[in-house]
Amino acid sequence: MIENNKKGFTMIELVTVIVVLSILGLFTFSFIEHASKTYLLGKGQSALYLEGVYIMERITRELSDATRVTNPATVGSSSSTLTFDKAHPTPIDPSTTVKFEKSGGNLLRNSIVIGNNINNFSVTRNTASGTGDETITVALELTSPTDSSIPLFSITTKITPNNYPGGYTGRSFNGDYEVK
């Protein structure tokens, strides 16, 4: 009696397994590629975000101490420069007039660079609805200097100066507000 014990895979089974594994590999590598691109994009925007938040925090703190905004000159106007007088000069910076302006790709504060990679800087004077209080809207756009695939990062804030003469409804600190 002859026993026929042929064990193994047929050619069709092997080809099917290779095709299935190829499809799984394609999806896996595609997923890894997209994940790494997303990580690099997030890492690039993180740097822009940190720089934008630093600039906005600095402008907000100083503008909160303003006694008079001279540029933009009137309510409803916009400018690429923000100029104001502040109530409390510091020993480090005894000047009472502060000017923020864009020059090239930099944002300057009294001619000193405080931020880089600036694509746009705009300031608008508004009147807050319902209260009549004046607000200043500051908009900032930053762009990556090295990677054009990273989109522009925009940040906008509204600020109400606290030391305006006469004070604001419910916000007046009698000119005693000081940023420390």
Short mmCIF file of N, CA and C in Angstrom, two decimals:
data_model
loop_
_atom_site.label_atom_id
_atom_site.label_comp_id
_atom_site.label_asym_id
_atom_site.label_seq_id
_atom_site.Cartn_x
_atom_site.Cartn_y
_atom_site.Cartn_z
N MET A 1 0.82 -1.15 0.00
CA MET A 1 0.00 0.00 0.00
C MET A 1 0.89 1.25 0.00
N ILE A 2 0.65 2.15 -0.93
CA ILE A 2 1.43 3.38 -1.07
C ILE A 2 0.60 4.53 -0.52
N GLU A 3 1.21 5.23 0.40
CA GLU A 3 0.53 6.38 1.00
C GLU A 3 0.97 7.64 0.27
N ASN A 4 0.01 8.50 -0.05
CA ASN A 4 0.30 9.73 -0.78
C ASN A 4 0.12 10.92 0.17
N ASN A 5 1.17 11.29 0.91
CA ASN A 5 1.13 12.39 1.88
C ASN A 5 1.80 13.63 1.30
N LYS A 6 1.18 14.29 0.42
CA LYS A 6 1.74 15.52 -0.14
C LYS A 6 1.21 16.69 0.69
N LYS A 7 2.11 17.33 1.42
CA LYS A 7 1.73 18.48 2.24
C LYS A 7 2.39 19.72 1.67
N GLY A 8 1.68 20.85 1.75
CA GLY A 8 2.23 22.11 1.26
C GLY A 8 1.12 23.00 0.73
N PHE A 9 1.53 24.13 0.14
CA PHE A 9 0.58 25.10 -0.38
C PHE A 9 0.57 25.02 -1.89
N THR A 10 -0.57 25.30 -2.43
CA THR A 10 -0.64 25.36 -3.89
C THR A 10 -0.18 26.74 -4.33
N MET A 11 0.07 26.87 -5.58
CA MET A 11 0.54 28.14 -6.14
C MET A 11 -0.52 29.23 -5.95
N ILE A 12 -1.77 28.91 -6.09
CA ILE A 12 -2.85 29.90 -5.93
C ILE A 12 -2.90 30.40 -4.50
N GLU A 13 -2.73 29.54 -3.53
CA GLU A 13 -2.73 29.96 -2.13
C GLU A 13 -1.56 30.91 -1.84
N LEU A 14 -0.39 30.59 -2.36
CA LEU A 14 0.77 31.46 -2.15
C LEU A 14 0.58 32.84 -2.78
N VAL A 15 0.07 32.88 -4.00
CA VAL A 15 -0.17 34.16 -4.68
C VAL A 15 -1.23 34.96 -3.92
N THR A 16 -2.27 34.31 -3.43
CA THR A 16 -3.31 35.01 -2.67
C THR A 16 -2.74 35.63 -1.40
N VAL A 17 -1.91 34.88 -0.69
CA VAL A 17 -1.30 35.40 0.54
C VAL A 17 -0.39 36.59 0.22
N ILE A 18 0.39 36.51 -0.83
CA ILE A 18 1.29 37.61 -1.21
C ILE A 18 0.48 38.86 -1.56
N VAL A 19 -0.62 38.70 -2.29
CA VAL A 19 -1.46 39.86 -2.66
C VAL A 19 -2.07 40.49 -1.41
N VAL A 20 -2.59 39.66 -0.51
CA VAL A 20 -3.21 40.19 0.72
C VAL A 20 -2.18 40.93 1.57
N LEU A 21 -1.01 40.34 1.74
CA LEU A 21 0.05 41.00 2.53
C LEU A 21 0.53 42.29 1.86
N SER A 22 0.57 42.32 0.55
CA SER A 22 0.96 43.55 -0.16
C SER A 22 -0.04 44.67 0.09
N ILE A 23 -1.32 44.34 0.05
CA ILE A 23 -2.36 45.35 0.30
C ILE A 23 -2.27 45.85 1.74
N LEU A 24 -2.11 44.97 2.70
CA LEU A 24 -1.95 45.38 4.10
C LEU A 24 -0.70 46.26 4.29
N GLY A 25 0.39 45.88 3.65
CA GLY A 25 1.63 46.68 3.74
C GLY A 25 1.45 48.07 3.14
N LEU A 26 0.72 48.15 2.04
CA LEU A 26 0.46 49.44 1.40
C LEU A 26 -0.32 50.36 2.34
N PHE A 27 -1.38 49.84 2.96
CA PHE A 27 -2.16 50.64 3.91
C PHE A 27 -1.32 51.03 5.12
N THR A 28 -0.51 50.13 5.61
CA THR A 28 0.32 50.42 6.79
C THR A 28 1.32 51.54 6.50
N PHE A 29 2.03 51.44 5.38
CA PHE A 29 3.02 52.47 5.05
C PHE A 29 2.35 53.80 4.72
N SER A 30 1.17 53.77 4.11
CA SER A 30 0.43 54.99 3.84
C SER A 30 0.03 55.67 5.15
N PHE A 31 -0.44 54.90 6.11
CA PHE A 31 -0.83 55.43 7.41
C PHE A 31 0.38 56.05 8.12
N ILE A 32 1.50 55.37 8.10
CA ILE A 32 2.72 55.88 8.75
C ILE A 32 3.19 57.17 8.08
N GLU A 33 3.10 57.23 6.76
CA GLU A 33 3.51 58.44 6.04
C GLU A 33 2.63 59.64 6.44
N HIS A 34 1.32 59.44 6.47
CA HIS A 34 0.41 60.53 6.85
C HIS A 34 0.60 60.93 8.31
N ALA A 35 0.84 59.98 9.17
CA ALA A 35 1.06 60.29 10.58
C ALA A 35 2.33 61.11 10.76
N SER A 36 3.39 60.76 10.05
CA SER A 36 4.64 61.53 10.18
C SER A 36 4.49 62.94 9.60
N LYS A 37 3.75 63.10 8.50
CA LYS A 37 3.51 64.43 7.94
C LYS A 37 2.70 65.29 8.91
N THR A 38 1.69 64.68 9.54
CA THR A 38 0.88 65.41 10.51
C THR A 38 1.71 65.83 11.71
N TYR A 39 2.59 64.96 12.18
CA TYR A 39 3.47 65.29 13.30
C TYR A 39 4.38 66.47 12.94
N LEU A 40 4.99 66.43 11.77
CA LEU A 40 5.89 67.52 11.36
C LEU A 40 5.13 68.84 11.19
N LEU A 41 3.91 68.78 10.67
CA LEU A 41 3.10 69.98 10.52
C LEU A 41 2.76 70.56 11.89
N GLY A 42 2.37 69.71 12.82
CA GLY A 42 2.05 70.17 14.18
C GLY A 42 3.26 70.74 14.88
N LYS A 43 4.41 70.12 14.67
CA LYS A 43 5.64 70.61 15.29
C LYS A 43 6.01 72.00 14.74
N GLY A 44 5.85 72.18 13.44
CA GLY A 44 6.14 73.48 12.82
C GLY A 44 5.17 74.56 13.28
N GLN A 45 3.89 74.23 13.37
CA GLN A 45 2.91 75.22 13.81
C GLN A 45 3.04 75.51 15.30
N SER A 46 3.55 74.57 16.06
CA SER A 46 3.73 74.79 17.49
C SER A 46 4.69 75.94 17.74
N ALA A 47 5.77 75.99 16.98
CA ALA A 47 6.73 77.09 17.14
C ALA A 47 6.09 78.43 16.78
N LEU A 48 5.31 78.45 15.70
CA LEU A 48 4.62 79.69 15.32
C LEU A 48 3.61 80.09 16.39
N TYR A 49 2.90 79.11 16.93
CA TYR A 49 1.91 79.39 17.97
C TYR A 49 2.57 80.01 19.20
N LEU A 50 3.66 79.43 19.65
CA LEU A 50 4.34 79.95 20.83
C LEU A 50 4.83 81.38 20.61
N GLU A 51 5.37 81.65 19.44
CA GLU A 51 5.85 83.00 19.15
C GLU A 51 4.67 83.98 19.09
N GLY A 52 3.56 83.57 18.46
CA GLY A 52 2.38 84.43 18.37
C GLY A 52 1.78 84.72 19.73
N VAL A 53 1.71 83.72 20.60
CA VAL A 53 1.15 83.92 21.93
C VAL A 53 2.03 84.85 22.75
N TYR A 54 3.35 84.70 22.63
CA TYR A 54 4.27 85.60 23.34
C TYR A 54 4.04 87.05 22.91
N ILE A 55 3.96 87.27 21.60
CA ILE A 55 3.78 88.64 21.09
C ILE A 55 2.45 89.21 21.56
N MET A 56 1.38 88.44 21.45
CA MET A 56 0.06 88.92 21.86
C MET A 56 0.00 89.20 23.36
N GLU A 57 0.63 88.36 24.15
CA GLU A 57 0.64 88.58 25.60
C GLU A 57 1.37 89.88 25.93
N ARG A 58 2.46 90.13 25.25
CA ARG A 58 3.21 91.35 25.50
C ARG A 58 2.40 92.60 25.11
N ILE A 59 1.78 92.55 23.94
CA ILE A 59 0.96 93.69 23.51
C ILE A 59 -0.21 93.89 24.45
N THR A 60 -0.87 92.80 24.83
CA THR A 60 -2.04 92.89 25.71
C THR A 60 -1.68 93.50 27.06
N ARG A 61 -0.60 93.06 27.65
CA ARG A 61 -0.20 93.59 28.95
C ARG A 61 0.11 95.09 28.89
N GLU A 62 0.83 95.48 27.86
CA GLU A 62 1.20 96.90 27.77
C GLU A 62 0.02 97.77 27.38
N LEU A 63 -0.82 97.28 26.46
CA LEU A 63 -1.97 98.08 26.02
C LEU A 63 -3.01 98.20 27.13
N SER A 64 -3.06 97.25 28.03
CA SER A 64 -4.00 97.35 29.17
C SER A 64 -3.65 98.53 30.06
N ASP A 65 -2.41 98.98 30.02
CA ASP A 65 -1.95 100.10 30.84
C ASP A 65 -1.99 101.43 30.08
N ALA A 66 -2.61 101.43 28.90
CA ALA A 66 -2.62 102.64 28.07
C ALA A 66 -3.54 103.71 28.62
N THR A 67 -3.08 104.96 28.53
CA THR A 67 -3.92 106.10 28.88
C THR A 67 -4.50 106.76 27.63
N ARG A 68 -3.82 106.55 26.49
CA ARG A 68 -4.27 107.16 25.23
C ARG A 68 -3.68 106.39 24.07
N VAL A 69 -4.52 106.02 23.11
CA VAL A 69 -4.05 105.37 21.88
C VAL A 69 -4.02 106.43 20.80
N THR A 70 -2.85 106.61 20.18
CA THR A 70 -2.71 107.64 19.16
C THR A 70 -2.72 107.07 17.74
N ASN A 71 -2.46 105.79 17.58
CA ASN A 71 -2.51 105.17 16.25
C ASN A 71 -2.97 103.74 16.42
N PRO A 72 -4.08 103.36 15.82
CA PRO A 72 -4.98 104.03 14.91
C PRO A 72 -5.62 105.25 15.58
N ALA A 73 -5.78 106.30 14.79
CA ALA A 73 -6.15 107.61 15.34
C ALA A 73 -7.60 107.71 15.80
N THR A 74 -8.52 107.09 15.10
CA THR A 74 -9.93 107.26 15.44
C THR A 74 -10.64 105.92 15.55
N VAL A 75 -11.79 105.93 16.24
CA VAL A 75 -12.60 104.72 16.36
C VAL A 75 -13.08 104.32 14.97
N GLY A 76 -12.97 103.06 14.65
CA GLY A 76 -13.37 102.56 13.34
C GLY A 76 -12.23 102.51 12.34
N SER A 77 -11.06 103.04 12.70
CA SER A 77 -9.94 103.03 11.76
C SER A 77 -9.00 101.86 12.06
N SER A 78 -8.23 101.50 11.04
CA SER A 78 -7.25 100.41 11.16
C SER A 78 -5.88 100.93 10.79
N SER A 79 -4.86 100.23 11.26
CA SER A 79 -3.50 100.63 10.97
C SER A 79 -2.58 99.41 11.08
N SER A 80 -1.41 99.53 10.52
CA SER A 80 -0.40 98.47 10.68
C SER A 80 0.60 98.86 11.77
N THR A 81 0.28 99.93 12.50
CA THR A 81 1.10 100.40 13.60
C THR A 81 0.20 100.64 14.81
N LEU A 82 0.69 100.30 15.99
CA LEU A 82 -0.03 100.57 17.23
C LEU A 82 0.85 101.49 18.08
N THR A 83 0.35 102.70 18.37
CA THR A 83 1.08 103.66 19.19
C THR A 83 0.18 104.10 20.32
N PHE A 84 0.71 104.09 21.54
CA PHE A 84 -0.09 104.52 22.69
C PHE A 84 0.82 105.03 23.79
N ASP A 85 0.22 105.78 24.71
CA ASP A 85 0.91 106.26 25.90
C ASP A 85 0.48 105.38 27.05
N LYS A 86 1.45 104.97 27.87
CA LYS A 86 1.10 104.12 29.01
C LYS A 86 1.22 104.91 30.31
N ALA A 87 0.48 104.46 31.31
CA ALA A 87 0.39 105.18 32.57
C ALA A 87 1.58 104.94 33.48
N HIS A 88 2.16 103.78 33.43
CA HIS A 88 3.19 103.41 34.40
C HIS A 88 4.49 102.97 33.71
N PRO A 89 5.42 103.89 33.50
CA PRO A 89 6.73 103.48 32.97
C PRO A 89 7.46 102.62 34.01
N THR A 90 8.37 101.81 33.54
CA THR A 90 9.14 100.96 34.45
C THR A 90 10.58 101.43 34.50
N PRO A 91 11.34 101.02 35.51
CA PRO A 91 12.76 101.40 35.55
C PRO A 91 13.54 100.85 34.35
N ILE A 92 13.12 99.70 33.85
CA ILE A 92 13.81 99.10 32.70
C ILE A 92 13.47 99.86 31.43
N ASP A 93 12.22 100.31 31.32
CA ASP A 93 11.77 101.06 30.15
C ASP A 93 11.05 102.32 30.61
N PRO A 94 11.79 103.42 30.81
CA PRO A 94 11.16 104.64 31.35
C PRO A 94 10.31 105.41 30.34
N SER A 95 10.29 104.99 29.07
CA SER A 95 9.49 105.73 28.10
C SER A 95 8.00 105.49 28.35
N THR A 96 7.22 106.51 28.09
CA THR A 96 5.78 106.39 28.28
C THR A 96 5.05 106.14 26.97
N THR A 97 5.71 106.38 25.84
CA THR A 97 5.11 106.12 24.54
C THR A 97 5.64 104.80 24.00
N VAL A 98 4.71 103.95 23.56
CA VAL A 98 5.07 102.63 23.04
C VAL A 98 4.55 102.54 21.61
N LYS A 99 5.41 102.01 20.73
CA LYS A 99 5.03 101.87 19.33
C LYS A 99 5.36 100.46 18.86
N PHE A 100 4.33 99.71 18.43
CA PHE A 100 4.50 98.40 17.82
C PHE A 100 4.28 98.57 16.33
N GLU A 101 5.22 98.06 15.53
CA GLU A 101 5.08 98.15 14.08
C GLU A 101 5.78 96.98 13.40
N LYS A 102 5.29 96.64 12.22
CA LYS A 102 5.89 95.58 11.42
C LYS A 102 6.94 96.19 10.51
N SER A 103 8.11 95.56 10.48
CA SER A 103 9.18 96.00 9.58
C SER A 103 9.77 94.76 8.93
N GLY A 104 9.52 94.60 7.65
CA GLY A 104 9.95 93.38 6.98
C GLY A 104 9.18 92.21 7.55
N GLY A 105 9.89 91.19 8.02
CA GLY A 105 9.26 90.04 8.66
C GLY A 105 9.30 90.10 10.16
N ASN A 106 9.66 91.27 10.72
CA ASN A 106 9.80 91.40 12.17
C ASN A 106 8.72 92.31 12.74
N LEU A 107 8.41 92.10 14.02
CA LEU A 107 7.55 93.03 14.75
C LEU A 107 8.44 93.77 15.73
N LEU A 108 8.38 95.10 15.67
CA LEU A 108 9.24 95.93 16.51
C LEU A 108 8.43 96.60 17.61
N ARG A 109 9.05 96.74 18.76
CA ARG A 109 8.50 97.54 19.86
C ARG A 109 9.53 98.63 20.13
N ASN A 110 9.16 99.87 19.83
CA ASN A 110 10.09 101.00 19.96
C ASN A 110 11.44 100.67 19.31
N SER A 111 11.39 100.17 18.08
CA SER A 111 12.56 99.86 17.24
C SER A 111 13.37 98.65 17.71
N ILE A 112 12.86 97.87 18.65
CA ILE A 112 13.53 96.65 19.11
C ILE A 112 12.70 95.46 18.66
N VAL A 113 13.33 94.47 18.04
CA VAL A 113 12.63 93.29 17.53
C VAL A 113 12.10 92.46 18.69
N ILE A 114 10.77 92.19 18.68
CA ILE A 114 10.19 91.31 19.70
C ILE A 114 9.60 90.05 19.07
N GLY A 115 9.53 89.98 17.73
CA GLY A 115 8.99 88.79 17.07
C GLY A 115 9.45 88.71 15.63
N ASN A 116 9.61 87.46 15.18
CA ASN A 116 10.04 87.21 13.80
C ASN A 116 8.94 86.47 13.05
N ASN A 117 9.14 86.30 11.76
CA ASN A 117 8.25 85.51 10.90
C ASN A 117 6.85 86.12 10.81
N ILE A 118 6.75 87.45 10.90
CA ILE A 118 5.46 88.14 10.86
C ILE A 118 5.07 88.37 9.41
N ASN A 119 3.90 87.87 9.04
CA ASN A 119 3.39 88.07 7.70
C ASN A 119 2.47 89.29 7.65
N ASN A 120 1.68 89.50 8.71
CA ASN A 120 0.75 90.61 8.75
C ASN A 120 0.53 91.03 10.20
N PHE A 121 0.43 92.34 10.42
CA PHE A 121 0.13 92.91 11.73
C PHE A 121 -0.86 94.03 11.51
N SER A 122 -2.07 93.92 12.09
CA SER A 122 -3.06 94.98 11.92
C SER A 122 -3.76 95.27 13.24
N VAL A 123 -4.11 96.53 13.42
CA VAL A 123 -4.74 97.02 14.64
C VAL A 123 -5.97 97.82 14.24
N THR A 124 -7.10 97.58 14.95
CA THR A 124 -8.35 98.28 14.67
C THR A 124 -8.93 98.80 15.97
N ARG A 125 -9.37 100.06 15.97
CA ARG A 125 -10.07 100.63 17.13
C ARG A 125 -11.57 100.43 16.92
N ASN A 126 -12.24 99.90 17.94
CA ASN A 126 -13.67 99.62 17.86
C ASN A 126 -14.36 100.19 19.09
N THR A 127 -15.69 100.21 19.01
CA THR A 127 -16.50 100.51 20.18
C THR A 127 -17.24 99.23 20.52
N ALA A 128 -17.10 98.77 21.77
CA ALA A 128 -17.75 97.54 22.20
C ALA A 128 -19.26 97.73 22.19
N SER A 129 -19.97 96.77 21.61
CA SER A 129 -21.43 96.91 21.52
C SER A 129 -22.07 96.85 22.89
N GLY A 130 -23.02 97.73 23.10
CA GLY A 130 -23.78 97.75 24.34
C GLY A 130 -23.18 98.59 25.45
N THR A 131 -21.86 98.72 25.51
CA THR A 131 -21.24 99.46 26.61
C THR A 131 -20.69 100.81 26.17
N GLY A 132 -20.35 100.94 24.92
CA GLY A 132 -19.73 102.17 24.45
C GLY A 132 -18.25 102.24 24.77
N ASP A 133 -17.73 101.23 25.47
CA ASP A 133 -16.30 101.20 25.78
C ASP A 133 -15.50 100.96 24.51
N GLU A 134 -14.32 101.51 24.48
CA GLU A 134 -13.46 101.34 23.32
C GLU A 134 -12.61 100.09 23.48
N THR A 135 -12.50 99.32 22.40
CA THR A 135 -11.63 98.15 22.38
C THR A 135 -10.66 98.27 21.23
N ILE A 136 -9.54 97.61 21.39
CA ILE A 136 -8.53 97.57 20.34
C ILE A 136 -8.41 96.11 19.90
N THR A 137 -8.58 95.84 18.60
CA THR A 137 -8.43 94.49 18.06
C THR A 137 -7.07 94.40 17.39
N VAL A 138 -6.28 93.43 17.82
CA VAL A 138 -4.95 93.21 17.25
C VAL A 138 -4.96 91.86 16.55
N ALA A 139 -4.57 91.85 15.28
CA ALA A 139 -4.50 90.61 14.50
C ALA A 139 -3.07 90.41 14.03
N LEU A 140 -2.62 89.17 14.12
CA LEU A 140 -1.24 88.84 13.80
C LEU A 140 -1.23 87.57 12.96
N GLU A 141 -0.44 87.56 11.89
CA GLU A 141 -0.25 86.36 11.07
C GLU A 141 1.23 86.03 11.05
N LEU A 142 1.54 84.78 11.32
CA LEU A 142 2.92 84.32 11.30
C LEU A 142 3.08 83.25 10.23
N THR A 143 4.25 83.18 9.65
CA THR A 143 4.54 82.19 8.62
C THR A 143 5.88 81.53 8.91
N SER A 144 6.00 80.28 8.53
CA SER A 144 7.24 79.55 8.76
C SER A 144 8.32 80.04 7.79
N PRO A 145 9.50 80.36 8.28
CA PRO A 145 10.55 80.85 7.40
C PRO A 145 11.23 79.73 6.61
N THR A 146 11.09 78.49 7.06
CA THR A 146 11.82 77.39 6.44
C THR A 146 10.96 76.41 5.68
N ASP A 147 9.67 76.28 6.04
CA ASP A 147 8.83 75.25 5.44
C ASP A 147 7.55 75.88 4.90
N SER A 148 7.46 75.96 3.57
CA SER A 148 6.29 76.59 2.96
C SER A 148 5.05 75.70 3.03
N SER A 149 5.20 74.44 3.41
CA SER A 149 4.03 73.56 3.52
C SER A 149 3.24 73.84 4.81
N ILE A 150 3.85 74.54 5.76
CA ILE A 150 3.15 74.89 7.00
C ILE A 150 2.29 76.12 6.72
N PRO A 151 0.97 76.03 6.93
CA PRO A 151 0.11 77.17 6.61
C PRO A 151 0.32 78.34 7.57
N LEU A 152 -0.17 79.51 7.15
CA LEU A 152 -0.09 80.69 8.01
C LEU A 152 -0.80 80.42 9.33
N PHE A 153 -0.25 80.98 10.40
CA PHE A 153 -0.89 80.87 11.71
C PHE A 153 -1.40 82.25 12.07
N SER A 154 -2.69 82.37 12.35
CA SER A 154 -3.31 83.65 12.68
C SER A 154 -3.77 83.65 14.13
N ILE A 155 -3.60 84.78 14.79
CA ILE A 155 -4.07 84.95 16.16
C ILE A 155 -4.62 86.37 16.28
N THR A 156 -5.79 86.49 16.93
CA THR A 156 -6.46 87.78 17.08
C THR A 156 -6.94 87.93 18.51
N THR A 157 -6.87 89.15 19.04
CA THR A 157 -7.38 89.41 20.39
C THR A 157 -7.98 90.80 20.46
N LYS A 158 -8.89 90.98 21.42
CA LYS A 158 -9.47 92.30 21.70
C LYS A 158 -9.01 92.73 23.07
N ILE A 159 -8.60 94.00 23.18
CA ILE A 159 -8.07 94.53 24.43
C ILE A 159 -8.82 95.80 24.78
N THR A 160 -9.15 95.97 26.05
CA THR A 160 -9.76 97.19 26.54
C THR A 160 -8.77 97.86 27.48
N PRO A 161 -8.18 98.98 27.08
CA PRO A 161 -7.27 99.68 27.99
C PRO A 161 -7.98 100.07 29.27
N ASN A 162 -7.31 99.91 30.40
CA ASN A 162 -7.94 100.13 31.70
C ASN A 162 -7.71 101.52 32.28
N ASN A 163 -6.80 102.28 31.73
CA ASN A 163 -6.46 103.58 32.33
C ASN A 163 -6.89 104.78 31.50
N TYR A 164 -7.88 104.61 30.63
CA TYR A 164 -8.36 105.76 29.86
C TYR A 164 -8.95 106.79 30.81
N PRO A 165 -8.77 108.08 30.53
CA PRO A 165 -9.37 109.12 31.38
C PRO A 165 -10.88 108.95 31.46
N GLY A 166 -11.42 109.09 32.65
CA GLY A 166 -12.86 108.93 32.83
C GLY A 166 -13.25 107.50 33.10
N GLY A 167 -12.39 106.57 32.78
CA GLY A 167 -12.65 105.16 33.06
C GLY A 167 -13.70 104.56 32.17
N TYR A 168 -13.87 103.27 32.31
CA TYR A 168 -14.86 102.51 31.57
C TYR A 168 -15.92 102.01 32.52
N THR A 169 -17.09 101.78 31.99
CA THR A 169 -18.20 101.27 32.78
C THR A 169 -17.80 99.96 33.45
N GLY A 170 -17.72 99.96 34.76
CA GLY A 170 -17.42 98.73 35.49
C GLY A 170 -15.98 98.28 35.42
N ARG A 171 -15.10 99.04 34.76
CA ARG A 171 -13.72 98.58 34.61
C ARG A 171 -12.70 99.61 35.06
N SER A 172 -13.13 100.75 35.49
CA SER A 172 -12.19 101.80 35.81
C SER A 172 -11.40 101.47 37.08
N PHE A 173 -10.11 101.64 36.99
CA PHE A 173 -9.24 101.45 38.15
C PHE A 173 -8.68 102.80 38.60
N ASN A 174 -9.36 103.89 38.20
CA ASN A 174 -8.95 105.25 38.56
C ASN A 174 -7.51 105.56 38.17
N GLY A 175 -7.08 104.99 37.09
CA GLY A 175 -5.71 105.24 36.63
C GLY A 175 -4.68 104.52 37.46
N ASP A 176 -5.09 103.59 38.32
CA ASP A 176 -4.14 102.90 39.19
C ASP A 176 -3.76 101.52 38.65
N TYR A 177 -4.28 101.17 37.51
CA TYR A 177 -3.97 99.85 36.96
C TYR A 177 -2.51 99.82 36.51
N GLU A 178 -1.79 98.82 36.90
CA GLU A 178 -0.38 98.73 36.51
C GLU A 178 -0.06 97.28 36.17
N VAL A 179 0.59 97.08 35.04
CA VAL A 179 1.02 95.75 34.61
C VAL A 179 2.35 95.44 35.24
N LYS A 180 2.46 94.32 35.92
CA LYS A 180 3.73 93.95 36.55
C LYS A 180 4.25 92.69 35.94
#
